[in-house]
Each structure stands twice: as structure tokens, then as C-alpha cells.
Amino acid sequence: MAEIYRTSRRRFLAGSGQAIALTAAAGIAPQFIRPARAFASDALAPGMIGGPTGFDGAERYQYGPDTPEARAIEALKALKGAGKAPTRIVLGLSDGSIGQLTQPFPQGAPSIKDLWEKETGITLDIVGVPNGQEFTKTMQDISTKGGAFDIYAVEWNRLGDLAEAGGIVALDDYVAQHKPEWDDAERGYVNGQKGVSLLNQYRGSTYGVSLDGDFQTWNFRTDLFNDEAEKKAFADKHGHELAPPKTWKELDEVAAFFHRPDKGLFGCTDLRNQGWGYTNWYQRFVSMASPNQFLFDDDGKPLINGEAGFQATREYIDSLSYHSPDAISWGWPEQYGNFAGGGAAMTCAFSNLPKFLDNAGNQGSKVTGKVGSMLPPGREFDGQLVRRSVLWLNLSASVSAQSPHPEACYLLLQWLGSSRIYSWMTANPGGYFDPFQLSNFADPLVRQTYHDYHMDVVRETVARTVPTINYPGATAFHNALDENLMAALTKTKSPEDAMADTERQWNRIARRIGEDKLVAAIKSNKEAWPTVLDPVTG
């Protein structure tokens, strides 16, 4: 198979005149975020023992003694006192995310890197890795025993491959000892332990700490949906009101209504290109049963070669009718650039789309003040809607098995990924780490950066998100699906043949990696699948 075409988010931010005008990362922040007041205190709030200072609201990100952040810092100090801590930790991190650790935000604040080094005395050495090459660079370090990194940051669904290769450390003992509280009911991951299983675990053990929130979220143009002439024309044609679609049938209907390529408007632009499009096929497929249509049964048998797979694939192909004629080659610059230019009624993208495009600081965007968010479309079963989204990319940090100081590395990740520090970090517009914790969605600075209208929808989308394949062979499984979906899109295979061929390839992959190992991973993976259903309303 040709190498998967991945348009990096760095390329998107770097931009081009043809795609989209974006400010530099430091200028992306919405203009309505208040700078620090001149008298913002440089002292910690009463009862706090650590955290940032120097800006208005800094106390929200400070921590008292009985918190995950404080336990991490105090444990590191104890390691240092015993001579068991490193002088530096090397973190390999995608280029596009580094700014959130190194750029101070907001005005008057330290950077996260500076605060870490001040509180621990341990240098944080961040080594940039080109976006899209995280897994390749990590596997090179593991296979050559290069030991270049203490911590890898790799797509979350590579945990299985890295764990089976023996390249990363199981973190269960550290989790039990230092209590990160990821499942805290008020501040932790959405869906509690299900969310922890989804993001941090492989086969029931913790191998990663999530540092991202790449949950695919649906956006629409409020100026189109609220236009009185459009509402009347739609109602006259379809006999019901124009509204953000709740089902796939409604999405197809609304997208067809707005599709006016002769006027520079496409109905919907959720991507169809190689390496990305299959995640949008996923959303249609997994909503084919209640509460979920699974990809495999509990014995490891693929479930795609049947009517659910055929219908999802037929819908996926038919939806090209309201996309760009070049949809199967569109990547990030084209999708974001088109939406910023007012060229689409709806799309599905990373949760950062409003952050960047509904932004008065982005003078190249024509949709500022005109973007809305909606839950993913779904299907009706017995009076309830199954609405599902997916997680894609989403960096997870893991401790290298070659690091001489694994506990110290874990403690950095506990501190970095805990709710107070992570909320402060994800509000920073200097990178790609997006919100995913309950505390993030409630944080005023995060809500200003990402918009109030969007944050509640993202939180509820996370609660309805299924994992893509997250076990050994993930890349091979996805490549097989991707190849066959592309063949179906280009009419070189029927939907039925595409699914049958995918099943055959998946069975071969399963035999190669070991069917017993696969079955155990599938059963563990299912623990992270959501069960949320929505009532059908008129």
C-alpha cells in the first residue's frame, strides 16, 4: 500500500495563501481573552503549595497538598532527596504541540516548562518530532535501543503495538502509589473509568497518559441555518423545519439542500481522503446497532462483512454527491481553508476548528461569529438515538522502557496530565492539545479560547465516542480498511466486495499477531465503548 497521506496539523497552522490565513501561534488566541491585570499576584493563594502565578485567575491552576499535582511534585522531591531523580527528562513531542509547554500564557504567566523546572529542579528537555512521524521515530528508538527519549508521545491507538514490543513501561504500580485521580467525578475524564480505559490503557493496564483531546466534532454554519429565506425554502421542500441534523438521514438531506457548488458552497466536508476518511466511515458504521455496532465479536471475528458494513459503505460513497469534486484528495488545509472561506454548510473536524476559525484574530476567516456545534448524527432504535463519534490521532505520552528513571518520568506525566495543569495548558493557543477532561470544559480560560457554545457539545461528544482499533496490528487493520474504502469510493470495488476483502485481510492480520492476544485486546477495548443513548425528539 502507498504510504498513508497524512496532512499534518502543523502544515495546517503554517498555512498557505491558497488554504487559509492564520496568525502565528502566539496570535491565535481570541482577542476577548483578558490580559493579566497589572496587580496580579506573584504569590500562591492561601493553602496552595504549587502552580502558576502572575496573572488574574492563576489560583484556578494552583494546587493544595492533597492533589495529584502536589503528590507528583512532592514524590519527585523525595526521589531527589534519595538521589534517585534525574537531572533532566527528555520528552519527544510533536512539533505542533511544543508551544503549549514553552510559550507563557496568558500575559504575566510562566511557561509550563519554566514552572516545572522551578518546582522540581529537573530540566525538561523537549525534542521536536515532525507531526505524523511520532510512531516511526518511537519504533526506531525502541528497535535500535537508541535511548534518545525518556518519554514518547505517540498516537493513543499505538499503545498496543508499543506495549507488545516491550518498548514502554506498564504504569500500574505508579498509578496505585501516586493516585492521579483521572476518574474523579468532577474534574476527571469524561465517562470516568471508561474514559481512562479509552485513553490510557491497553488490555487493562495503564501504558499512557493522555495529553490530547482529538475527538471528532461536528460544526455547522449558523448564518445559513438561521437565514429566514433558507428556512422557508427548506420547509417548503421537505415539509419540516431546517435544523442541525440528528440522524444520518437528516444530515444527508440537509447537506444535499445546501450543496451549491456553482455558488462555491458544499453541503458537507467531513473528509474522505486516504488516511483520514475511514474515521468518518466509522461513525456511520458503529451507529448501526444499539448501543453500538462493534467491529469484532468477542471471539475476534470481524463484523463488517454484512449488511451493517454494506450500508455504511454505500452511505459513505453516496455522500460524495454533496462534497467537493476533489473530496478524496482533500486534507487539512483544504477542509479548514474551505470552511474558513464560507465554502461549506457543515463539517466534522478536530475540536479546535472554532478555536482557529471562529476567531476575530484570524483575519482570513469569513465565518467568525457564524459557527455552531452539534452532536454527531446517529440512528433511531426503539425510540432512542445512537449517536457516535470517534477518536483519531490524540497524543498519549508513555515512559520509555530504556529510561533509567521511569518513576520520575511518570510523575512528570501525572503532573502534566492532571486537571489543573492540563486545563491551563490546553487553554494556551500555542499548540494542538485539546480539552477532554471535565475540568477543562468548565474552565473559563478554556471556554474563552474554544467558545462557550462549543465546549458543552465537545464534552457530550466525548461521552459518545468509540475508540478506533487500539490493539496490536492497529496500523495494518486500518490500512486494510482504508485501502478497500478508497477502492469503493473510486468504484473499483462494490461495497460488498470492499467489506469482504477487508474481512479477509483482517483475518490474516489476526493470525499473524496471534488470535488469543487479539481476543484479549478486543474484550478489553470494548470496556471503553459508550452506552449513552439520546431520546428521539421532534
Coordinates of C-alpha atoms in Angstrom, one line a residue, residues 136 323 380 538:
T136 CA 8.1 5.9 13.4
H323 CA -18.8 17.0 -1.2
E380 CA -33.0 5.6 15.8
G538 CA -39.5 16.0 17.2

